[in-house]
XYZ file of C-alpha atoms in Angstrom:
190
model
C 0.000 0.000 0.000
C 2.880 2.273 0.643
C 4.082 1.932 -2.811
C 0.955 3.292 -4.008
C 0.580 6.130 -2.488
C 4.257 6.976 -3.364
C 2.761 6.369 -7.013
C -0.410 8.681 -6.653
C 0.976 10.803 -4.512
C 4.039 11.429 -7.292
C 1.728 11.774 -9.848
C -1.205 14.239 -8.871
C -0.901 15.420 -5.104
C 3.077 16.274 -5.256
C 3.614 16.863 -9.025
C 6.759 17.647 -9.598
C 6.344 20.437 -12.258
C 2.727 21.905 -11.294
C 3.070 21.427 -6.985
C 6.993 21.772 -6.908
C 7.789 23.812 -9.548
C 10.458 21.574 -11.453
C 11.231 21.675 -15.176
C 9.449 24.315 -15.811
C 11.718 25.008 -18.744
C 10.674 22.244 -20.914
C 7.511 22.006 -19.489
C 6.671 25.788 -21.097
C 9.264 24.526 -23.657
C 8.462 21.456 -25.713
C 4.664 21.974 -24.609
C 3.495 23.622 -27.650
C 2.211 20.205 -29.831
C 1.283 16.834 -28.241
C 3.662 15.093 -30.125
C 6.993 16.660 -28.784
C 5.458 16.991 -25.315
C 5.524 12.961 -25.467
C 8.596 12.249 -26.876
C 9.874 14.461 -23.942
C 8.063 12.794 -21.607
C 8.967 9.613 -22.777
C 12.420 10.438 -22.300
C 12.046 11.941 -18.938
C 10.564 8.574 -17.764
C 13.462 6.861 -19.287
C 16.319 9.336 -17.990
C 14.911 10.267 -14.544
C 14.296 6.726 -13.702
C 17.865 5.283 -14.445
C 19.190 8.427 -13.306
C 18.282 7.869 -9.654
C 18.680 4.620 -9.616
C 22.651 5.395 -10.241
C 22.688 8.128 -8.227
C 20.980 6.468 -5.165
C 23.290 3.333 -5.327
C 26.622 6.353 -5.791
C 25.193 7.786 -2.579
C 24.757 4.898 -0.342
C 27.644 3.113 -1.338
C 30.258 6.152 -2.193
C 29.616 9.183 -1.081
C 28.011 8.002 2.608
C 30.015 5.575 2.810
C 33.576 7.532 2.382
C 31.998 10.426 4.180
C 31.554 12.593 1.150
C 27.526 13.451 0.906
C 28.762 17.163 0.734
C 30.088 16.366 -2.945
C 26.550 15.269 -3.557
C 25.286 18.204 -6.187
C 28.387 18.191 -7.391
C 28.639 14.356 -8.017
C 24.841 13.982 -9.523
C 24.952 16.479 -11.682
C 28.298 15.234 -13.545
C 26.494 11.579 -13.503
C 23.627 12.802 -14.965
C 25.273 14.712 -17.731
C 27.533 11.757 -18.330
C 24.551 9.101 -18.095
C 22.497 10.986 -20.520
C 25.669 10.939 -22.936
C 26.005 7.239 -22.194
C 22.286 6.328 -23.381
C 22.470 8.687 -26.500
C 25.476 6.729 -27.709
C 23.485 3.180 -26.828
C 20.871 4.555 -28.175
C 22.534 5.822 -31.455
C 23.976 2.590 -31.732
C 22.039 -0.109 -30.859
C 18.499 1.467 -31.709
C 19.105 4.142 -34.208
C 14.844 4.169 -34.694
C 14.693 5.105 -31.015
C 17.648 7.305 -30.976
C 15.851 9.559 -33.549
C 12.378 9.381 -32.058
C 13.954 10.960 -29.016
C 16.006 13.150 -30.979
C 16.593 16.905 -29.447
C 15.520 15.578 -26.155
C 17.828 13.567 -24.879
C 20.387 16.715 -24.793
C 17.713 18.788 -22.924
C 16.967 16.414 -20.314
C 21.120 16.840 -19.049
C 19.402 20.805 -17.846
C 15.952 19.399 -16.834
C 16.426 20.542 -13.423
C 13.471 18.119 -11.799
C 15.948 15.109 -12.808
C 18.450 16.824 -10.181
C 15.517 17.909 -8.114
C 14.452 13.982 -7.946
C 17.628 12.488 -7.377
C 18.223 14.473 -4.244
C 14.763 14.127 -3.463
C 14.743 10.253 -2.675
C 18.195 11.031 -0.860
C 16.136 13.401 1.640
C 13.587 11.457 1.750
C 15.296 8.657 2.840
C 13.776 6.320 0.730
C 14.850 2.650 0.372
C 15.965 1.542 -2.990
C 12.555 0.186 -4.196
C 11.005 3.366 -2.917
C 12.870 5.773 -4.209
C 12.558 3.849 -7.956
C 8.506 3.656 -7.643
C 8.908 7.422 -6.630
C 11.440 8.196 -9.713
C 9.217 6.640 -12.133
C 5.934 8.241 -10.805
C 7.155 11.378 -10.860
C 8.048 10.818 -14.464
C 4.812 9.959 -15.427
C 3.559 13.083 -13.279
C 5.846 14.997 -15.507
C 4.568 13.457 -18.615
C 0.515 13.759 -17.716
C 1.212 17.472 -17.003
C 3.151 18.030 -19.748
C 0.462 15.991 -22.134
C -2.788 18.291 -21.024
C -0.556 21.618 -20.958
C 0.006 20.413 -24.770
C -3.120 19.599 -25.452
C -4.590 23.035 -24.057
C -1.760 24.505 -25.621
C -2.891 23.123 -29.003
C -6.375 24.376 -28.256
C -5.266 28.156 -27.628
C -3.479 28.585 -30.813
C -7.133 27.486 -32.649
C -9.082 30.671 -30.530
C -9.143 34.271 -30.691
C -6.714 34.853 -27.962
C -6.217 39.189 -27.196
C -2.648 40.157 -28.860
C -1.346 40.881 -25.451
C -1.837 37.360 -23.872
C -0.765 35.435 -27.117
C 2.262 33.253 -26.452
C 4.136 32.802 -23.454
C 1.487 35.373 -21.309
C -1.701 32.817 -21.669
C 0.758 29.761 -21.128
C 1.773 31.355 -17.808
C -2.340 31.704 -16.747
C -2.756 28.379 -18.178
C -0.488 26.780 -15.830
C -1.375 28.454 -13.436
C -4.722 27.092 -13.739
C -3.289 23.252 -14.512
C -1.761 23.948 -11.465
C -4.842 24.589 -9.029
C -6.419 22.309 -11.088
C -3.826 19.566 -9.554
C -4.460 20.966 -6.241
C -7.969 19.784 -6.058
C -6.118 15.811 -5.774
C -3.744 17.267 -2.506
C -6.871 15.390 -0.084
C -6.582 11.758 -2.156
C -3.130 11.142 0.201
């Protein structure tokens, strides 16, 4: 049972983008059509899970254990940039198909801040291994379900008669804002 309320709770009640305020970059971004929106979300579930899986075994075993959890930003943000370079060359060479269906976003994911954000979450946390993986690839999918409807609304506002004043990046801003109480209405579920 705890595992699922790390899951729902992830998702909806503590998303990391509309509760949190993590990757907002991409999130205003690659939001703009549904289909980029999922190929970054896609690779957000791919990177952010694997990502703190590494970086939860480095801390445990390496930096706690040699008394180093000061190095800790530091550390997972050079294994992150180096883990995301390690998967686009697997990628490129093993699945070339898959390699260009995540295409620009593999690079932007190294800056996606809520990777970082995640990895030290589970750390502060103190979540156990299996934990702090359920709670990686929740918040993932959190990203990727906020990211999907901000598309999809996205999509929507550049069909209507917007004023010439809140086109762009103004009526994204109210729109999230709005996704984002909208996500509040879940905080009572856990």
């Amino acid at each position: 049972m705890e595992y699922v309320l790390i899951f729902i709770a992830a998702i909806f009640v503590n998303n990391i983008v509309l509760s949190q305020f993590l990757g907002i970059c991409p999130f205003l971004g690659v939001s703009k059509k549904i289909n980029t929106a999922l190929g970054m979300g896609m690779a957000v579930v791919f990177v952010l899970t694997l990502s703190t899986i590494v970086t939860f075994l480095i801390q445990k075993y390496l930096l706690d254990a040699f008394g180093l959890a000061y190095l800790q930003t530091i550390v997972f943000i050079l294994i992150i940039a180096w883990l995301v370079q390690m998967v686009e060359i697997v990628l490129k060479k093993l699945s070339p198909v898959l390699y260009q269906a995540l295409g620009v976003f593999l690079p932007l994911i190294t800056t996606n801040c809520a990777i970082l954000g995640v990895a030290i979450i589970v750390i502060q946390k103190e979540f156990n291994f299996l934990q702090s993986v359920v709670y990686a690839f929740s918040t993932a999918l959190g990203f990727t379900l906020a990211l999907l409807i901000f598309a999809g609304i996205r999509e929507q506002l550049d069909r209507t008669n917007v004023p010439a004043a809140m086109k762009g990046i103004p009526i994204a801003l109210i729109t999230a804002g709005l996704l984002a109480m909208a996500f509040m209405g879940f905080s009572g579920m856990v």
